[in-house]
mmCIF file with all atom_site columns, C-alpha atoms in Angstrom:
data_model
loop_
_atom_site.group_PDB
_atom_site.id
_atom_site.type_symbol
_atom_site.label_atom_id
_atom_site.label_alt_id
_atom_site.label_comp_id
_atom_site.label_asym_id
_atom_site.label_entity_id
_atom_site.label_seq_id
_atom_site.pdbx_PDB_ins_code
_atom_site.Cartn_x
_atom_site.Cartn_y
_atom_site.Cartn_z
_atom_site.occupancy
_atom_site.B_iso_or_equiv
_atom_site.pdbx_formal_charge
_atom_site.auth_seq_id
_atom_site.auth_comp_id
_atom_site.auth_asym_id
_atom_site.auth_atom_id
_atom_site.pdbx_PDB_model_num
ATOM 1   C CA . ASP A 1 1   ? -3.802  -5.375  126.456 1.00 0.00 ? 1   ASP A CA 1
ATOM 2   C CA . ALA A 1 2   ? -7.048  -5.119  123.741 1.00 0.00 ? 2   ALA A CA 1
ATOM 3   C CA . GLY A 1 3   ? -6.780  -7.865  121.061 1.00 0.00 ? 3   GLY A CA 1
ATOM 4   C CA . VAL A 1 4   ? -8.580  -8.202  117.843 1.00 0.00 ? 4   VAL A CA 1
ATOM 5   C CA . ILE A 1 5   ? -11.749 -6.432  117.773 1.00 0.00 ? 5   ILE A CA 1
ATOM 6   C CA . GLN A 1 6   ? -13.905 -7.317  115.276 1.00 0.00 ? 6   GLN A CA 1
ATOM 7   C CA . SER A 1 7   ? -17.325 -6.216  114.097 1.00 0.00 ? 7   SER A CA 1
ATOM 8   C CA . PRO A 1 8   ? -20.487 -6.742  114.367 1.00 0.00 ? 8   PRO A CA 1
ATOM 9   C CA . ARG A 1 9   ? -20.595 -10.114 115.985 1.00 0.00 ? 9   ARG A CA 1
ATOM 10  C CA . HIS A 1 10  ? -23.409 -11.194 114.197 1.00 0.00 ? 10  HIS A CA 1
ATOM 11  C CA . GLU A 1 11  ? -25.460 -9.442  111.647 1.00 0.00 ? 11  GLU A CA 1
ATOM 12  C CA . VAL A 1 12  ? -28.437 -11.109 109.333 1.00 0.00 ? 12  VAL A CA 1
ATOM 13  C CA . THR A 1 13  ? -29.274 -9.612  106.426 1.00 0.00 ? 13  THR A CA 1
ATOM 14  C CA . GLU A 1 14  ? -31.202 -10.327 103.450 1.00 0.00 ? 14  GLU A CA 1
ATOM 15  C CA . MET A 1 15  ? -29.514 -11.379 100.227 1.00 0.00 ? 15  MET A CA 1
ATOM 16  C CA . GLY A 1 16  ? -28.710 -8.205  97.956  1.00 0.00 ? 16  GLY A CA 1
ATOM 17  C CA . GLN A 1 17  ? -28.335 -6.148  100.704 1.00 0.00 ? 17  GLN A CA 1
ATOM 18  C CA . GLU A 1 18  ? -24.898 -4.401  101.433 1.00 0.00 ? 18  GLU A CA 1
ATOM 19  C CA . VAL A 1 19  ? -22.820 -6.263  104.440 1.00 0.00 ? 19  VAL A CA 1
ATOM 20  C CA . THR A 1 20  ? -19.695 -4.305  105.830 1.00 0.00 ? 20  THR A CA 1
ATOM 21  C CA . LEU A 1 21  ? -17.355 -5.917  108.822 1.00 0.00 ? 21  LEU A CA 1
ATOM 22  C CA . ARG A 1 22  ? -15.047 -3.961  110.473 1.00 0.00 ? 22  ARG A CA 1
ATOM 23  C CA . CYS A 1 23  ? -12.106 -5.116  112.101 1.00 0.00 ? 23  CYS A CA 1
ATOM 24  C CA . LYS A 1 24  ? -9.294  -2.865  114.322 1.00 0.00 ? 24  LYS A CA 1
ATOM 25  C CA . PRO A 1 25  ? -6.328  -4.688  114.818 1.00 0.00 ? 25  PRO A CA 1
ATOM 26  C CA . ILE A 1 26  ? -4.028  -5.117  117.736 1.00 0.00 ? 26  ILE A CA 1
ATOM 27  C CA . SER A 1 27  ? -2.516  -2.155  117.898 1.00 0.00 ? 27  SER A CA 1
ATOM 28  C CA . GLY A 1 28  ? 1.412   -1.431  116.120 1.00 0.00 ? 28  GLY A CA 1
ATOM 29  C CA . HIS A 1 29  ? 0.812   -5.261  114.348 1.00 0.00 ? 29  HIS A CA 1
ATOM 30  C CA . ASN A 1 30  ? 1.567   -4.580  110.312 1.00 0.00 ? 30  ASN A CA 1
ATOM 31  C CA . SER A 1 31  ? -0.300  -7.344  109.568 1.00 0.00 ? 31  SER A CA 1
ATOM 32  C CA . LEU A 1 32  ? -3.370  -7.847  108.582 1.00 0.00 ? 32  LEU A CA 1
ATOM 33  C CA . PHE A 1 33  ? -5.838  -11.106 107.308 1.00 0.00 ? 33  PHE A CA 1
ATOM 34  C CA . TRP A 1 34  ? -9.729  -11.636 106.199 1.00 0.00 ? 34  TRP A CA 1
ATOM 35  C CA . TYR A 1 35  ? -10.116 -15.149 106.929 1.00 0.00 ? 35  TYR A CA 1
ATOM 36  C CA . ARG A 1 36  ? -13.980 -16.664 106.004 1.00 0.00 ? 36  ARG A CA 1
ATOM 37  C CA . GLN A 1 37  ? -14.651 -19.673 108.410 1.00 0.00 ? 37  GLN A CA 1
ATOM 38  C CA . THR A 1 38  ? -17.520 -22.638 106.818 1.00 0.00 ? 38  THR A CA 1
ATOM 39  C CA . MET A 1 39  ? -18.771 -26.027 107.809 1.00 0.00 ? 39  MET A CA 1
ATOM 40  C CA . MET A 1 40  ? -17.963 -27.077 104.678 1.00 0.00 ? 40  MET A CA 1
ATOM 41  C CA . ARG A 1 41  ? -15.089 -25.030 103.318 1.00 0.00 ? 41  ARG A CA 1
ATOM 42  C CA . GLY A 1 42  ? -13.174 -24.944 106.895 1.00 0.00 ? 42  GLY A CA 1
ATOM 43  C CA . LEU A 1 43  ? -10.925 -21.622 106.859 1.00 0.00 ? 43  LEU A CA 1
ATOM 44  C CA . GLU A 1 44  ? -10.291 -19.386 103.479 1.00 0.00 ? 44  GLU A CA 1
ATOM 45  C CA . LEU A 1 45  ? -7.364  -16.551 103.536 1.00 0.00 ? 45  LEU A CA 1
ATOM 46  C CA . LEU A 1 46  ? -9.391  -14.328 101.563 1.00 0.00 ? 46  LEU A CA 1
ATOM 47  C CA . ILE A 1 47  ? -6.728  -11.310 101.580 1.00 0.00 ? 47  ILE A CA 1
ATOM 48  C CA . TYR A 1 48  ? -4.796  -9.751  103.694 1.00 0.00 ? 48  TYR A CA 1
ATOM 49  C CA . PHE A 1 49  ? -2.432  -6.849  104.113 1.00 0.00 ? 49  PHE A CA 1
ATOM 50  C CA . ASN A 1 50  ? 1.286   -5.410  105.103 1.00 0.00 ? 50  ASN A CA 1
ATOM 51  C CA . ASN A 1 51  ? 1.242   -1.883  106.071 1.00 0.00 ? 51  ASN A CA 1
ATOM 52  C CA . ASN A 1 52  ? -1.703  -0.902  104.581 1.00 0.00 ? 52  ASN A CA 1
ATOM 53  C CA . VAL A 1 53  ? -1.086  -2.434  101.484 1.00 0.00 ? 53  VAL A CA 1
ATOM 54  C CA . PRO A 1 54  ? -3.277  -5.805  99.994  1.00 0.00 ? 54  PRO A CA 1
ATOM 55  C CA . ILE A 1 55  ? -0.527  -8.045  99.376  1.00 0.00 ? 55  ILE A CA 1
ATOM 56  C CA . ASP A 1 56  ? -2.651  -11.329 98.158  1.00 0.00 ? 56  ASP A CA 1
ATOM 57  C CA . ASP A 1 57  ? -6.589  -11.440 97.374  1.00 0.00 ? 57  ASP A CA 1
ATOM 58  C CA . SER A 1 58  ? -6.286  -14.359 95.440  1.00 0.00 ? 58  SER A CA 1
ATOM 59  C CA . GLY A 1 59  ? -9.070  -15.321 98.032  1.00 0.00 ? 59  GLY A CA 1
ATOM 60  C CA . MET A 1 60  ? -11.184 -12.816 96.920  1.00 0.00 ? 60  MET A CA 1
ATOM 61  C CA . PRO A 1 61  ? -14.622 -14.945 95.884  1.00 0.00 ? 61  PRO A CA 1
ATOM 62  C CA . GLU A 1 62  ? -15.176 -12.401 93.449  1.00 0.00 ? 62  GLU A CA 1
ATOM 63  C CA . ASP A 1 63  ? -15.629 -9.544  92.448  1.00 0.00 ? 63  ASP A CA 1
ATOM 64  C CA . ARG A 1 64  ? -18.890 -8.442  95.053  1.00 0.00 ? 64  ARG A CA 1
ATOM 65  C CA . PHE A 1 65  ? -16.200 -8.346  98.044  1.00 0.00 ? 65  PHE A CA 1
ATOM 66  C CA . SER A 1 66  ? -13.889 -5.998  98.640  1.00 0.00 ? 66  SER A CA 1
ATOM 67  C CA . ALA A 1 67  ? -11.390 -5.236  101.592 1.00 0.00 ? 67  ALA A CA 1
ATOM 68  C CA . LYS A 1 68  ? -9.887  -1.868  102.209 1.00 0.00 ? 68  LYS A CA 1
ATOM 69  C CA . MET A 1 69  ? -7.371  -0.952  104.871 1.00 0.00 ? 69  MET A CA 1
ATOM 70  C CA . PRO A 1 70  ? -7.160  2.715   104.697 1.00 0.00 ? 70  PRO A CA 1
ATOM 71  C CA . ASN A 1 71  ? -5.568  2.920   108.412 1.00 0.00 ? 71  ASN A CA 1
ATOM 72  C CA . ALA A 1 72  ? -2.949  1.300   110.852 1.00 0.00 ? 72  ALA A CA 1
ATOM 73  C CA . SER A 1 73  ? -5.857  0.588   113.002 1.00 0.00 ? 73  SER A CA 1
ATOM 74  C CA . PHE A 1 74  ? -8.781  -0.747  110.532 1.00 0.00 ? 74  PHE A CA 1
ATOM 75  C CA . SER A 1 75  ? -9.834  -2.861  107.737 1.00 0.00 ? 75  SER A CA 1
ATOM 76  C CA . THR A 1 76  ? -13.373 -3.260  106.134 1.00 0.00 ? 76  THR A CA 1
ATOM 77  C CA . LEU A 1 77  ? -14.064 -6.989  104.662 1.00 0.00 ? 77  LEU A CA 1
ATOM 78  C CA . LYS A 1 78  ? -17.864 -5.400  102.118 1.00 0.00 ? 78  LYS A CA 1
ATOM 79  C CA . ILE A 1 79  ? -20.065 -7.884  100.180 1.00 0.00 ? 79  ILE A CA 1
ATOM 80  C CA . GLN A 1 80  ? -22.172 -5.931  97.472  1.00 0.00 ? 80  GLN A CA 1
ATOM 81  C CA . PRO A 1 81  ? -24.620 -7.899  96.774  1.00 0.00 ? 81  PRO A CA 1
ATOM 82  C CA . SER A 1 82  ? -24.736 -9.918  99.702  1.00 0.00 ? 82  SER A CA 1
ATOM 83  C CA . GLU A 1 83  ? -25.971 -14.040 98.526  1.00 0.00 ? 83  GLU A CA 1
ATOM 84  C CA . PRO A 1 84  ? -26.968 -16.729 100.600 1.00 0.00 ? 84  PRO A CA 1
ATOM 85  C CA . ARG A 1 85  ? -23.870 -18.257 100.389 1.00 0.00 ? 85  ARG A CA 1
ATOM 86  C CA . ASP A 1 86  ? -21.586 -15.751 101.705 1.00 0.00 ? 86  ASP A CA 1
ATOM 87  C CA . SER A 1 87  ? -23.270 -16.445 104.802 1.00 0.00 ? 87  SER A CA 1
ATOM 88  C CA . ALA A 1 88  ? -19.998 -18.121 107.500 1.00 0.00 ? 88  ALA A CA 1
ATOM 89  C CA . VAL A 1 89  ? -18.359 -16.939 110.141 1.00 0.00 ? 89  VAL A CA 1
ATOM 90  C CA . TYR A 1 90  ? -15.658 -13.999 108.707 1.00 0.00 ? 90  TYR A CA 1
ATOM 91  C CA . PHE A 1 91  ? -12.675 -13.394 110.645 1.00 0.00 ? 91  PHE A CA 1
ATOM 92  C CA . CYS A 1 92  ? -9.929  -10.849 111.049 1.00 0.00 ? 92  CYS A CA 1
ATOM 93  C CA . ALA A 1 93  ? -6.447  -11.418 112.376 1.00 0.00 ? 93  ALA A CA 1
ATOM 94  C CA . SER A 1 94  ? -3.484  -9.564  112.978 1.00 0.00 ? 94  SER A CA 1
ATOM 95  C CA . SER A 1 95  ? 0.335   -10.290 113.136 1.00 0.00 ? 95  SER A CA 1
ATOM 96  C CA . LEU A 1 96  ? 2.940   -8.386  114.199 1.00 0.00 ? 96  LEU A CA 1
ATOM 97  C CA . ASP A 1 97  ? 6.317   -9.938  113.073 1.00 0.00 ? 97  ASP A CA 1
ATOM 98  C CA . ARG A 1 98  ? 8.261   -7.693  110.707 1.00 0.00 ? 98  ARG A CA 1
ATOM 99  C CA . PHE A 1 99  ? 9.349   -11.372 108.687 1.00 0.00 ? 99  PHE A CA 1
ATOM 100 C CA . TYR A 1 100 ? 6.139   -12.885 109.218 1.00 0.00 ? 100 TYR A CA 1
ATOM 101 C CA . THR A 1 101 ? 6.561   -16.338 110.936 1.00 0.00 ? 101 THR A CA 1
ATOM 102 C CA . GLY A 1 102 ? 2.841   -17.448 110.954 1.00 0.00 ? 102 GLY A CA 1
ATOM 103 C CA . GLU A 1 103 ? 1.823   -16.393 114.729 1.00 0.00 ? 103 GLU A CA 1
ATOM 104 C CA . LEU A 1 104 ? -1.538  -15.162 114.201 1.00 0.00 ? 104 LEU A CA 1
ATOM 105 C CA . PHE A 1 105 ? -3.858  -13.184 116.016 1.00 0.00 ? 105 PHE A CA 1
ATOM 106 C CA . PHE A 1 106 ? -7.201  -13.454 115.922 1.00 0.00 ? 106 PHE A CA 1
ATOM 107 C CA . GLY A 1 107 ? -10.918 -11.358 116.431 1.00 0.00 ? 107 GLY A CA 1
ATOM 108 C CA . GLU A 1 108 ? -13.856 -12.981 117.994 1.00 0.00 ? 108 GLU A CA 1
ATOM 109 C CA . GLY A 1 109 ? -15.391 -13.255 114.304 1.00 0.00 ? 109 GLY A CA 1
ATOM 110 C CA . SER A 1 110 ? -18.446 -12.199 112.925 1.00 0.00 ? 110 SER A CA 1
ATOM 111 C CA . ARG A 1 111 ? -21.444 -14.722 112.294 1.00 0.00 ? 111 ARG A CA 1
ATOM 112 C CA . LEU A 1 112 ? -22.842 -12.877 109.053 1.00 0.00 ? 112 LEU A CA 1
ATOM 113 C CA . THR A 1 113 ? -26.183 -15.060 107.877 1.00 0.00 ? 113 THR A CA 1
ATOM 114 C CA . VAL A 1 114 ? -27.669 -13.768 104.972 1.00 0.00 ? 114 VAL A CA 1
ATOM 115 C CA . LEU A 1 115 ? -32.017 -14.227 104.213 1.00 0.00 ? 115 LEU A CA 1
ATOM 116 C CA . GLY B 2 1   ? 1.601   -27.164 96.732  1.00 0.00 ? 29  GLY B CA 1
ATOM 117 C CA . ASP B 2 2   ? 1.607   -27.288 100.638 1.00 0.00 ? 30  ASP B CA 1
ATOM 118 C CA . SER B 2 3   ? -1.274  -28.619 102.789 1.00 0.00 ? 31  SER B CA 1
ATOM 119 C CA . VAL B 2 4   ? -2.304  -30.072 106.074 1.00 0.00 ? 32  VAL B CA 1
ATOM 120 C CA . THR B 2 5   ? -3.706  -32.998 106.529 1.00 0.00 ? 33  THR B CA 1
ATOM 121 C CA . GLN B 2 6   ? -5.490  -33.851 110.156 1.00 0.00 ? 34  GLN B CA 1
ATOM 122 C CA . MET B 2 7   ? -7.794  -36.538 110.877 1.00 0.00 ? 35  MET B CA 1
ATOM 123 C CA . GLU B 2 8   ? -11.690 -36.028 111.559 1.00 0.00 ? 36  GLU B CA 1
ATOM 124 C CA . GLY B 2 9   ? -13.769 -35.502 114.083 1.00 0.00 ? 37  GLY B CA 1
ATOM 125 C CA . PRO B 2 10  ? -15.640 -35.253 116.410 1.00 0.00 ? 38  PRO B CA 1
ATOM 126 C CA . VAL B 2 11  ? -12.938 -36.751 118.844 1.00 0.00 ? 39  VAL B CA 1
ATOM 127 C CA . THR B 2 12  ? -15.473 -37.611 122.130 1.00 0.00 ? 40  THR B CA 1
ATOM 128 C CA . LEU B 2 13  ? -13.579 -38.640 125.477 1.00 0.00 ? 41  LEU B CA 1
ATOM 129 C CA . SER B 2 14  ? -13.879 -39.211 128.433 1.00 0.00 ? 42  SER B CA 1
ATOM 130 C CA . GLU B 2 15  ? -12.376 -36.816 131.299 1.00 0.00 ? 43  GLU B CA 1
ATOM 131 C CA . GLU B 2 16  ? -9.097  -37.388 132.262 1.00 0.00 ? 44  GLU B CA 1
ATOM 132 C CA . ALA B 2 17  ? -8.349  -39.937 128.454 1.00 0.00 ? 45  ALA B CA 1
ATOM 133 C CA . CYS B 2 18  ? -5.412  -39.610 126.642 1.00 0.00 ? 46  CYS B CA 1
ATOM 134 C CA . LEU B 2 19  ? -5.387  -37.312 123.757 1.00 0.00 ? 47  LEU B CA 1
ATOM 135 C CA . THR B 2 20  ? -4.157  -37.877 120.157 1.00 0.00 ? 48  THR B CA 1
ATOM 136 C CA . ILE B 2 21  ? -4.880  -35.607 117.305 1.00 0.00 ? 49  ILE B CA 1
ATOM 137 C CA . ASN B 2 22  ? -2.730  -36.848 114.267 1.00 0.00 ? 50  ASN B CA 1
ATOM 138 C CA . CYS B 2 23  ? -1.642  -33.618 111.597 1.00 0.00 ? 51  CYS B CA 1
ATOM 139 C CA . THR B 2 24  ? 1.064   -34.678 108.530 1.00 0.00 ? 52  THR B CA 1
ATOM 140 C CA . TYR B 2 25  ? 1.696   -31.998 105.922 1.00 0.00 ? 53  TYR B CA 1
ATOM 141 C CA . THR B 2 26  ? 3.063   -31.128 103.045 1.00 0.00 ? 54  THR B CA 1
ATOM 142 C CA . ALA B 2 27  ? 5.703   -28.742 102.348 1.00 0.00 ? 55  ALA B CA 1
ATOM 143 C CA . THR B 2 28  ? 9.347   -28.242 100.375 1.00 0.00 ? 56  THR B CA 1
ATOM 144 C CA . GLY B 2 29  ? 11.885  -27.571 102.830 1.00 0.00 ? 57  GLY B CA 1
ATOM 145 C CA . TYR B 2 30  ? 11.121  -26.952 106.443 1.00 0.00 ? 58  TYR B CA 1
ATOM 146 C CA . PRO B 2 31  ? 7.796   -24.936 107.284 1.00 0.00 ? 59  PRO B CA 1
ATOM 147 C CA . SER B 2 32  ? 7.156   -23.807 110.871 1.00 0.00 ? 60  SER B CA 1
ATOM 148 C CA . LEU B 2 33  ? 3.904   -25.377 112.674 1.00 0.00 ? 61  LEU B CA 1
ATOM 149 C CA . PHE B 2 34  ? 1.201   -24.485 114.580 1.00 0.00 ? 62  PHE B CA 1
ATOM 150 C CA . TRP B 2 35  ? -1.582  -25.213 116.171 1.00 0.00 ? 63  TRP B CA 1
ATOM 151 C CA . TYR B 2 36  ? -4.245  -23.254 117.330 1.00 0.00 ? 64  TYR B CA 1
ATOM 152 C CA . VAL B 2 37  ? -7.654  -23.814 119.202 1.00 0.00 ? 65  VAL B CA 1
ATOM 153 C CA . GLN B 2 38  ? -10.581 -22.637 118.972 1.00 0.00 ? 66  GLN B CA 1
ATOM 154 C CA . TYR B 2 39  ? -13.452 -22.070 122.120 1.00 0.00 ? 67  TYR B CA 1
ATOM 155 C CA . PRO B 2 40  ? -16.454 -21.980 121.794 1.00 0.00 ? 68  PRO B CA 1
ATOM 156 C CA . GLY B 2 41  ? -18.376 -19.015 120.341 1.00 0.00 ? 69  GLY B CA 1
ATOM 157 C CA . GLU B 2 42  ? -14.110 -17.276 120.603 1.00 0.00 ? 70  GLU B CA 1
ATOM 158 C CA . GLY B 2 43  ? -11.343 -17.163 117.296 1.00 0.00 ? 71  GLY B CA 1
ATOM 159 C CA . LEU B 2 44  ? -8.510  -19.258 116.845 1.00 0.00 ? 72  LEU B CA 1
ATOM 160 C CA . GLN B 2 45  ? -5.583  -18.593 119.561 1.00 0.00 ? 73  GLN B CA 1
ATOM 161 C CA . LEU B 2 46  ? -2.758  -20.472 119.809 1.00 0.00 ? 74  LEU B CA 1
ATOM 162 C CA . LEU B 2 47  ? -1.678  -22.792 121.173 1.00 0.00 ? 75  LEU B CA 1
ATOM 163 C CA . LEU B 2 48  ? 2.482   -23.732 120.507 1.00 0.00 ? 76  LEU B CA 1
ATOM 164 C CA . LYS B 2 49  ? 4.456   -23.865 118.109 1.00 0.00 ? 77  LYS B CA 1
ATOM 165 C CA . ALA B 2 50  ? 7.367   -25.646 116.628 1.00 0.00 ? 78  ALA B CA 1
ATOM 166 C CA . THR B 2 51  ? 9.623   -24.112 114.039 1.00 0.00 ? 79  THR B CA 1
ATOM 167 C CA . LYS B 2 52  ? 12.608  -26.663 112.965 1.00 0.00 ? 80  LYS B CA 1
ATOM 168 C CA . ALA B 2 53  ? 12.516  -30.104 113.143 1.00 0.00 ? 81  ALA B CA 1
ATOM 169 C CA . ASP B 2 54  ? 12.815  -32.075 116.571 1.00 0.00 ? 82  ASP B CA 1
ATOM 170 C CA . ASP B 2 55  ? 11.280  -29.265 118.420 1.00 0.00 ? 83  ASP B CA 1
ATOM 171 C CA . LYS B 2 56  ? 8.059   -29.726 120.434 1.00 0.00 ? 84  LYS B CA 1
ATOM 172 C CA . GLY B 2 57  ? 6.156   -27.320 120.728 1.00 0.00 ? 85  GLY B CA 1
ATOM 173 C CA . SER B 2 58  ? 4.168   -27.513 124.465 1.00 0.00 ? 86  SER B CA 1
ATOM 174 C CA . ASN B 2 59  ? 1.478   -25.708 126.516 1.00 0.00 ? 87  ASN B CA 1
ATOM 175 C CA . LYS B 2 60  ? -1.344  -26.381 129.342 1.00 0.00 ? 88  LYS B CA 1
ATOM 176 C CA . GLY B 2 61  ? -0.486  -29.908 129.235 1.00 0.00 ? 89  GLY B CA 1
ATOM 177 C CA . PHE B 2 62  ? -0.429  -29.883 125.836 1.00 0.00 ? 90  PHE B CA 1
ATOM 178 C CA . GLU B 2 63  ? 2.488   -31.492 123.706 1.00 0.00 ? 91  GLU B CA 1
ATOM 179 C CA . ALA B 2 64  ? 3.283   -31.624 119.468 1.00 0.00 ? 92  ALA B CA 1
ATOM 180 C CA . THR B 2 65  ? 7.300   -32.711 118.331 1.00 0.00 ? 93  THR B CA 1
ATOM 181 C CA . TYR B 2 66  ? 8.123   -31.725 114.796 1.00 0.00 ? 94  TYR B CA 1
ATOM 182 C CA . ARG B 2 67  ? 8.646   -34.549 112.632 1.00 0.00 ? 95  ARG B CA 1
ATOM 183 C CA . LYS B 2 68  ? 10.389  -34.053 109.662 1.00 0.00 ? 96  LYS B CA 1
ATOM 184 C CA . GLU B 2 69  ? 11.118  -38.214 108.603 1.00 0.00 ? 97  GLU B CA 1
ATOM 185 C CA . THR B 2 70  ? 6.861   -38.221 108.956 1.00 0.00 ? 98  THR B CA 1
ATOM 186 C CA . THR B 2 71  ? 5.877   -35.313 108.187 1.00 0.00 ? 99  THR B CA 1
ATOM 187 C CA . SER B 2 72  ? 4.123   -34.976 110.299 1.00 0.00 ? 100 SER B CA 1
ATOM 188 C CA . PHE B 2 73  ? 3.119   -32.763 114.311 1.00 0.00 ? 101 PHE B CA 1
ATOM 189 C CA . HIS B 2 74  ? 0.382   -34.750 115.905 1.00 0.00 ? 102 HIS B CA 1
ATOM 190 C CA . LEU B 2 75  ? -0.536  -33.128 118.712 1.00 0.00 ? 103 LEU B CA 1
ATOM 191 C CA . GLU B 2 76  ? -1.116  -35.141 122.047 1.00 0.00 ? 104 GLU B CA 1
ATOM 192 C CA . LYS B 2 77  ? -2.462  -34.308 126.046 1.00 0.00 ? 105 LYS B CA 1
ATOM 193 C CA . GLY B 2 78  ? -1.793  -37.101 128.644 1.00 0.00 ? 106 GLY B CA 1
ATOM 194 C CA . SER B 2 79  ? -5.414  -36.177 130.452 1.00 0.00 ? 107 SER B CA 1
ATOM 195 C CA . VAL B 2 80  ? -8.141  -34.057 128.838 1.00 0.00 ? 108 VAL B CA 1
ATOM 196 C CA . GLN B 2 81  ? -10.421 -31.934 130.849 1.00 0.00 ? 109 GLN B CA 1
ATOM 197 C CA . VAL B 2 82  ? -13.626 -30.842 130.123 1.00 0.00 ? 110 VAL B CA 1
ATOM 198 C CA . SER B 2 83  ? -12.536 -27.301 129.062 1.00 0.00 ? 111 SER B CA 1
ATOM 199 C CA . ASP B 2 84  ? -10.674 -28.771 126.253 1.00 0.00 ? 112 ASP B CA 1
ATOM 200 C CA . SER B 2 85  ? -13.709 -29.021 124.848 1.00 0.00 ? 113 SER B CA 1
ATOM 201 C CA . ALA B 2 86  ? -12.779 -27.125 121.778 1.00 0.00 ? 114 ALA B CA 1
ATOM 202 C CA . VAL B 2 87  ? -11.953 -26.963 117.797 1.00 0.00 ? 115 VAL B CA 1
ATOM 203 C CA . TYR B 2 88  ? -7.843  -27.685 117.074 1.00 0.00 ? 116 TYR B CA 1
ATOM 204 C CA . PHE B 2 89  ? -6.358  -26.773 114.025 1.00 0.00 ? 117 PHE B CA 1
ATOM 205 C CA . CYS B 2 90  ? -2.731  -27.751 112.964 1.00 0.00 ? 118 CYS B CA 1
ATOM 206 C CA . ALA B 2 91  ? -1.302  -25.436 110.334 1.00 0.00 ? 119 ALA B CA 1
ATOM 207 C CA . LEU B 2 92  ? 2.320   -24.660 108.938 1.00 0.00 ? 120 LEU B CA 1
ATOM 208 C CA . LYS B 2 93  ? 4.245   -21.529 107.027 1.00 0.00 ? 121 LYS B CA 1
ATOM 209 C CA . PRO B 2 94  ? 5.791   -22.265 104.068 1.00 0.00 ? 122 PRO B CA 1
ATOM 210 C CA . PRO B 2 95  ? 9.593   -21.335 104.823 1.00 0.00 ? 123 PRO B CA 1
ATOM 211 C CA . THR B 2 96  ? 9.108   -19.178 101.236 1.00 0.00 ? 124 THR B CA 1
ATOM 212 C CA . GLY B 2 97  ? 6.035   -17.784 100.407 1.00 0.00 ? 125 GLY B CA 1
ATOM 213 C CA . GLY B 2 98  ? 5.109   -14.242 102.200 1.00 0.00 ? 126 GLY B CA 1
ATOM 214 C CA . PHE B 2 99  ? 2.302   -14.444 104.514 1.00 0.00 ? 127 PHE B CA 1
ATOM 215 C CA . LYS B 2 100 ? -0.190  -17.464 103.996 1.00 0.00 ? 128 LYS B CA 1
ATOM 216 C CA . THR B 2 101 ? -0.688  -19.352 106.853 1.00 0.00 ? 129 THR B CA 1
ATOM 217 C CA . ILE B 2 102 ? -2.116  -22.676 105.410 1.00 0.00 ? 130 ILE B CA 1
ATOM 218 C CA . PHE B 2 103 ? -5.191  -24.431 108.715 1.00 0.00 ? 131 PHE B CA 1
ATOM 219 C CA . GLY B 2 104 ? -5.602  -27.895 108.325 1.00 0.00 ? 132 GLY B CA 1
ATOM 220 C CA . ALA B 2 105 ? -9.863  -28.034 108.291 1.00 0.00 ? 133 ALA B CA 1
ATOM 221 C CA . GLY B 2 106 ? -9.975  -28.817 112.363 1.00 0.00 ? 134 GLY B CA 1
ATOM 222 C CA . THR B 2 107 ? -10.437 -31.379 114.237 1.00 0.00 ? 135 THR B CA 1
ATOM 223 C CA . ARG B 2 108 ? -13.508 -31.156 116.852 1.00 0.00 ? 136 ARG B CA 1
ATOM 224 C CA . LEU B 2 109 ? -12.730 -32.336 120.559 1.00 0.00 ? 137 LEU B CA 1
ATOM 225 C CA . PHE B 2 110 ? -15.779 -33.139 122.832 1.00 0.00 ? 138 PHE B CA 1
ATOM 226 C CA . VAL B 2 111 ? -14.386 -33.905 126.751 1.00 0.00 ? 139 VAL B CA 1
ATOM 227 C CA . LYS B 2 112 ? -17.339 -36.099 128.623 1.00 0.00 ? 140 LYS B CA 1
ATOM 228 C CA . ALA B 2 113 ? -16.835 -35.471 132.539 1.00 0.00 ? 141 ALA B CA 1
#
């Protein structure tokens, strides 16, 4: 079975450019999470969706960040405009549980470098 | 609020040495506890879990016991291999609080041949 699929794996862009990260969750999973990982702050939850609806976006750093989930098999995380401090690895994760038990299935991550 | 504290790394061991990575948590009630592992260049994957006090989670030779009295969930392995080199994350899911899983900072393990 395919796991969580993220693209691109690596992105290098210049400050001010728009960045779009993509995620395909595991088929049948009803919850989707976006995390950001940096050396300084560790793993931070940015936003999560349940049944395609954003439930909690309190972790989104600022208005430059936005996330959508137009259907059960696709989600995007957009940064516009990007800044060097956004450089990080962004992970998408999904979960099957109807009553969420904390088990997450992670993608391989998208490493973003903003110059 | 709920939180997880792990021992700082990196931890460097020789092959076949014993491993303990300490993890303590702060939470109300009885959270579910997890260890995730992240191999180089990959995403996190669930290693083991425990959902109630005194439960022992185990997988791939790793074990952790849910200790309510000490609010701990230490990860142990009797004999590490080079292939165990990775970053290990302790995490908890609060008993109430929807969909949030709270992660520790991670502990990097290096195993030398």
